[in-house]
PDB file of C-alpha atoms in Angstrom:
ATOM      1  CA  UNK B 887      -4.914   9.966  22.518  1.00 84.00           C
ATOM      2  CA  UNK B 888      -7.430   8.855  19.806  1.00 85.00           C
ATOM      3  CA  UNK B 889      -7.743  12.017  17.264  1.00 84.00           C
ATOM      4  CA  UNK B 890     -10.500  12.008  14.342  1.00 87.00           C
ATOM      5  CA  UNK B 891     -10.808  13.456  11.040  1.00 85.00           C
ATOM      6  CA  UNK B 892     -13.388  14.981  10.064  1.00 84.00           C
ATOM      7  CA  UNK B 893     -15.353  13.406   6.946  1.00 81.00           C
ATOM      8  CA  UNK B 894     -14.792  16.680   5.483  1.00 82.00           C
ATOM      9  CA  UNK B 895     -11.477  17.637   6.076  1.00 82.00           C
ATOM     10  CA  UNK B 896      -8.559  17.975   2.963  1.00 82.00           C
ATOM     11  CA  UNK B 897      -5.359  16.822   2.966  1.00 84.00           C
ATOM     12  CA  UNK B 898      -3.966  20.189   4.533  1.00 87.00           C
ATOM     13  CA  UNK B 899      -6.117  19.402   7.868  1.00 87.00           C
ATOM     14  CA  UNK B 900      -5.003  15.800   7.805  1.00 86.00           C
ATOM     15  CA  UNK B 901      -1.097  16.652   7.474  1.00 87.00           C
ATOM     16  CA  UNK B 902      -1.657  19.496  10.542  1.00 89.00           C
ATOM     17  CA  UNK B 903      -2.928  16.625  12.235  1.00 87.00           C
ATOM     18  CA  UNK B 904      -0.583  14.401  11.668  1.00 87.00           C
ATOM     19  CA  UNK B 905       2.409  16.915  12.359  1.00 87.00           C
ATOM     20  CA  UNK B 906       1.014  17.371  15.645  1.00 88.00           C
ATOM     21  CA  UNK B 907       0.622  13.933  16.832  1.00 87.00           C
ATOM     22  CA  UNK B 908       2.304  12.492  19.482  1.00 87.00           C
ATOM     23  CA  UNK B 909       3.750   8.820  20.940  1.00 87.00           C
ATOM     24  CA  UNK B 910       0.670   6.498  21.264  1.00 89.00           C
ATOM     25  CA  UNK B 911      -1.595   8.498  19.973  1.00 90.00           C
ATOM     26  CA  UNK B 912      -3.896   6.857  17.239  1.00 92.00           C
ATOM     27  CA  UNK B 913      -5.693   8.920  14.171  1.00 91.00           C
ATOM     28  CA  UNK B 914      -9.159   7.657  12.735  1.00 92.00           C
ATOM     29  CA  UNK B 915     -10.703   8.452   9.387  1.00 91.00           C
ATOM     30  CA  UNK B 916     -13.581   7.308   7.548  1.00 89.00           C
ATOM     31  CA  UNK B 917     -12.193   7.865   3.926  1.00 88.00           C
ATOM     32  CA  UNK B 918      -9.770   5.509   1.491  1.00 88.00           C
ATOM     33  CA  UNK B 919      -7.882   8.312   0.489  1.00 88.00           C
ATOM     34  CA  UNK B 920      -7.861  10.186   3.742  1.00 88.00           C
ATOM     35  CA  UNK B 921      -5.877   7.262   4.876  1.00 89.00           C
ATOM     36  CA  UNK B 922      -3.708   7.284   2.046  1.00 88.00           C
ATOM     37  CA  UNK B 923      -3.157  10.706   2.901  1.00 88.00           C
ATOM     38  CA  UNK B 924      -2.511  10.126   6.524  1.00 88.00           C
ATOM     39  CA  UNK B 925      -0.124   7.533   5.635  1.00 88.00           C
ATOM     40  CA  UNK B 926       2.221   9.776   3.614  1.00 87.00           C
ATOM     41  CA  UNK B 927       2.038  12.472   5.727  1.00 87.00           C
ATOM     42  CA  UNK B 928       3.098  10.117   8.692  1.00 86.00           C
ATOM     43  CA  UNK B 929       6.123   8.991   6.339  1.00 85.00           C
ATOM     44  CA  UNK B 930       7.167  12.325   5.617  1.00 87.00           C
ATOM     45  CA  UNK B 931       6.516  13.377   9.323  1.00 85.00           C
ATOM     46  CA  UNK B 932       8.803  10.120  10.277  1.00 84.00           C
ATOM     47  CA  UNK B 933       7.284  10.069  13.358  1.00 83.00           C
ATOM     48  CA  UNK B 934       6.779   6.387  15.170  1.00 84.00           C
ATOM     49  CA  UNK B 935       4.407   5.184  17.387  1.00 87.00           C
ATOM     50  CA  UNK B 936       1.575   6.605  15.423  1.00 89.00           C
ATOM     51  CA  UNK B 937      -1.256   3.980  14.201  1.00 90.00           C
ATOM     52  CA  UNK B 938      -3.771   5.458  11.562  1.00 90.00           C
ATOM     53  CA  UNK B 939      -7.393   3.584  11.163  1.00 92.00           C
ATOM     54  CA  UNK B 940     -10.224   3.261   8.740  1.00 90.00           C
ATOM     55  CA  UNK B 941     -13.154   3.379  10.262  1.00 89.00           C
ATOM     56  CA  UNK B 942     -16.199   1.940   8.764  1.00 88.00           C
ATOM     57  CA  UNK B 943     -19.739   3.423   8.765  1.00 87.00           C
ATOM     58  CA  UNK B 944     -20.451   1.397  12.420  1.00 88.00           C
ATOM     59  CA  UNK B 945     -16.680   2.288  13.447  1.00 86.00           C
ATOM     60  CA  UNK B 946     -15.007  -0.894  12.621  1.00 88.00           C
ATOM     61  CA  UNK B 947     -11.677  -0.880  12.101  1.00 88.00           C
ATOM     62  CA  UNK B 948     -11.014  -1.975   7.833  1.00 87.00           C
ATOM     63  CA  UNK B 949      -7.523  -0.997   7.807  1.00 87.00           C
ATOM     64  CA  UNK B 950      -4.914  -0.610   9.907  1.00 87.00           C
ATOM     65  CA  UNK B 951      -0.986   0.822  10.300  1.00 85.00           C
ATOM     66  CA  UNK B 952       1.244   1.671  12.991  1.00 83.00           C
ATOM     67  CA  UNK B 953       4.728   3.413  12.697  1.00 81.00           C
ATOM     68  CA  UNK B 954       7.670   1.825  14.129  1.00 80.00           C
ATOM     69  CA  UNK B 955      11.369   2.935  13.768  1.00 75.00           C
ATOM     70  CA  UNK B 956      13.330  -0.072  12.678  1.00 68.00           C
ATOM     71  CA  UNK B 957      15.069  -0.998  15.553  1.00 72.00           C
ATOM     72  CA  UNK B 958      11.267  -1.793  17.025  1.00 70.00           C
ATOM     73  CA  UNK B 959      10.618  -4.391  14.543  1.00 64.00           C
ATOM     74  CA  UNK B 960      11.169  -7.951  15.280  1.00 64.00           C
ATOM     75  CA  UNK B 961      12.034 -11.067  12.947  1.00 61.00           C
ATOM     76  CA  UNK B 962      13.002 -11.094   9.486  1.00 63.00           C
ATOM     77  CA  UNK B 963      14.013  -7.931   8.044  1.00 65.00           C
ATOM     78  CA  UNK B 964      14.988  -6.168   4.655  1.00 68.00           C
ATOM     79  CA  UNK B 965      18.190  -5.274   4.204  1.00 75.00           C
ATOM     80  CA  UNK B 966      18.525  -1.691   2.699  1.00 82.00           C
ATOM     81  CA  UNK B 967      19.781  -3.067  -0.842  1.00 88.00           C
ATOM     82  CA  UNK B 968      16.346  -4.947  -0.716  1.00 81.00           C
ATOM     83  CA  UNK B 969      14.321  -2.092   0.116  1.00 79.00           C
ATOM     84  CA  UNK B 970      16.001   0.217  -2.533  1.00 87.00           C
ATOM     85  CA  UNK B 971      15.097  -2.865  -4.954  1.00 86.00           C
ATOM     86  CA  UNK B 972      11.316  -2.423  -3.847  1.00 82.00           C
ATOM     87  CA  UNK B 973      11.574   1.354  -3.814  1.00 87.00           C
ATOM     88  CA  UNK B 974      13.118   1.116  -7.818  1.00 91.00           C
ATOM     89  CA  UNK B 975      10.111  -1.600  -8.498  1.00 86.00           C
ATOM     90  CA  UNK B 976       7.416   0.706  -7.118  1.00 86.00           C
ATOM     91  CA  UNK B 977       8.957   3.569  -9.257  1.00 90.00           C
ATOM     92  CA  UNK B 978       8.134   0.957 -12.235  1.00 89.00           C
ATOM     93  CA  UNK B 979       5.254   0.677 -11.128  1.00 86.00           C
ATOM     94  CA  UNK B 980       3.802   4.090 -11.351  1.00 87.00           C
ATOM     95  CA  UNK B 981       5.425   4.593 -14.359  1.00 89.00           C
ATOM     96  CA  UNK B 982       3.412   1.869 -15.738  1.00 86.00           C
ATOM     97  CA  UNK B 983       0.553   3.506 -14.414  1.00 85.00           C
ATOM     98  CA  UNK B 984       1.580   6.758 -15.645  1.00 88.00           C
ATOM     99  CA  UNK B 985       1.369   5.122 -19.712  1.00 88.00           C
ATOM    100  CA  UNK B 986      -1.199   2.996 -18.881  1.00 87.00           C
ATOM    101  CA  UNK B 987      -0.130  -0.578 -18.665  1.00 84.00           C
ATOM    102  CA  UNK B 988      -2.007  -2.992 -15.743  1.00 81.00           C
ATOM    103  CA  UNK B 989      -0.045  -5.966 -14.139  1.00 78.00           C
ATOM    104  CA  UNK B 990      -2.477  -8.971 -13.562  1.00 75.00           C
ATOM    105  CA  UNK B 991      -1.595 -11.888 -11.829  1.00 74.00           C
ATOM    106  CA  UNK B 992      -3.110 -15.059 -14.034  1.00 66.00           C
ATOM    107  CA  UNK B 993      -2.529 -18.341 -11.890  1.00 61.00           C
ATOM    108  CA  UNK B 994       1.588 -18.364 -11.445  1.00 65.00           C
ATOM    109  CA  UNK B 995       2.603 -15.671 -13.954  1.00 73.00           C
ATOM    110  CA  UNK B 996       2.272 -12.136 -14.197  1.00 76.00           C
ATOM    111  CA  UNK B 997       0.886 -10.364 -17.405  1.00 76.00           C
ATOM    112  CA  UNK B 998       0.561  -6.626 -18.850  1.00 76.00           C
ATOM    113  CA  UNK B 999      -1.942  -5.063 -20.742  1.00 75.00           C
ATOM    114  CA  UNK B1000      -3.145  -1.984 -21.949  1.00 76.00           C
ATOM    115  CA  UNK B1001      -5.472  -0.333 -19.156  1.00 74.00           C
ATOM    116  CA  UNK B1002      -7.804  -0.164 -21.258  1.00 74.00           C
ATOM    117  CA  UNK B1003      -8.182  -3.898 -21.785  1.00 72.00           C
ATOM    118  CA  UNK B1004      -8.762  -5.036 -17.886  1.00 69.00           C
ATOM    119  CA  UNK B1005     -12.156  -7.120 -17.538  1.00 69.00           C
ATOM    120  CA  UNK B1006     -12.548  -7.499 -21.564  1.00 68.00           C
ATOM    121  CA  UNK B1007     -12.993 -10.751 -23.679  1.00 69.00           C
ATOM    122  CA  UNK B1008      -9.959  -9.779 -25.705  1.00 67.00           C
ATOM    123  CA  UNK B1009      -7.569  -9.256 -22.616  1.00 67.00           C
ATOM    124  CA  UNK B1010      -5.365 -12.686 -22.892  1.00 68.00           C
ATOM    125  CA  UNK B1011      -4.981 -11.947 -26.472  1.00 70.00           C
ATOM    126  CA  UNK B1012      -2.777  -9.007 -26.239  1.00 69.00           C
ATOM    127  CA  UNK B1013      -1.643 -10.163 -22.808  1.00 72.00           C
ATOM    128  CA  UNK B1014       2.368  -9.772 -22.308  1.00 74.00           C
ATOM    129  CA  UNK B1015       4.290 -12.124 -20.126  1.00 77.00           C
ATOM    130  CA  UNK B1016       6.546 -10.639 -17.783  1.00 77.00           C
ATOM    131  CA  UNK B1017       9.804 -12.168 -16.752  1.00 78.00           C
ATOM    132  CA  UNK B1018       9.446 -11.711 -13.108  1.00 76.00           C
ATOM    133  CA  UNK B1019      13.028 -13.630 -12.983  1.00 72.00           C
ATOM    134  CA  UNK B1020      11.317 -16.162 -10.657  1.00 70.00           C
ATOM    135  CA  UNK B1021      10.714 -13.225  -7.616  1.00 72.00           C
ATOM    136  CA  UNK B1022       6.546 -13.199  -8.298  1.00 71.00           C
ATOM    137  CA  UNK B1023       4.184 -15.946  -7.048  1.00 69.00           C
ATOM    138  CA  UNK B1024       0.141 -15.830  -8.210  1.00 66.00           C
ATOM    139  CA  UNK B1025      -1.988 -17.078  -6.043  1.00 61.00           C
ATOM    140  CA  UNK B1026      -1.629 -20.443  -7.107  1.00 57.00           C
ATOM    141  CA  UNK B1027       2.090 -20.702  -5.949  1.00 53.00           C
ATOM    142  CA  UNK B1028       1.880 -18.897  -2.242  1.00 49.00           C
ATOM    143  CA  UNK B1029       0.461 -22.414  -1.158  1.00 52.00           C
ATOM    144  CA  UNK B1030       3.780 -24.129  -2.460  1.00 49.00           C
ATOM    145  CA  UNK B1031       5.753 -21.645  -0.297  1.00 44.00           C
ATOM    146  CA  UNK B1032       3.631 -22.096   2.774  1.00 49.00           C
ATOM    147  CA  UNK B1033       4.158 -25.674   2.897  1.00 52.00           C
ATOM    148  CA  UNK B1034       7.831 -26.005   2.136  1.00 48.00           C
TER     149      UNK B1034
END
């Protein structure tokens, strides 16, 4: 069943929803953070078979995710020493939003700054490398992994 929220409707609609949904059934929204809502409420809910769209003004679909348990996924997987890894780096991660520093990817390394700094002229001058132990790529290095 295809459900839709309502432009209007908070966080405490969009969980009810959410709890409710079934199987197959697929929940639109037109908002960023309605989605981001839906998302964690679906997580919480651990409920699979769900997908959750954003909808554009002409109903598009922008974005786009679908529950699965993990027996329903196919090829190459995380292990669950991996995904602890990733759950301890995005707990970094918000901490380092929490006090304000930015990660920016510059070409093949990864810099911090001071929020604050983003988009200004002075920004590689109190850039910090970060030691990403060789485990981050820029944008200039994903086409040396595609080809090998």
């Amino acid at each position: 069943m295809e459900l839709h929220i309502d432009i209007d409707d908070g966080q405490e609609q969009i969980v009810a929803l959410i709890a409710g949904a079934s199987p197959g059934d697929t929940i639109c929204c037109k908002r960023d953070s309605q989605f981001e809502t839906c998302k964690q409420a679906l997580i919480k809910a651990k409920l699979a078979g769900v997908t959750i769209c954003l909808l554009d003004q002409d109903d598009y679909v922008i974005r786009q995710t679908s529950s699965k348990k993990r027996t329903q996924v196919s090829g190459p997987q995380l292990n669950d020493r991996q995904l602890a890894v990733i759950k301890a780096l995005e707990k970094v991660l918000s901490h380092c939003k929490k006090e304000g520093v930015t990660l920016i990817g510059y070409s093949d390394e990864l810099v911090a700054l001071p929020s604050g700094l983003v988009g200004s002229e002075l920004a590689s001058a109190y850039a910090v490398d970060v030691d990403a132990h060789g485990s981050y790529r820029g944008a200039d290095g994903i086409d040396s992994l595609l080809s090998t």
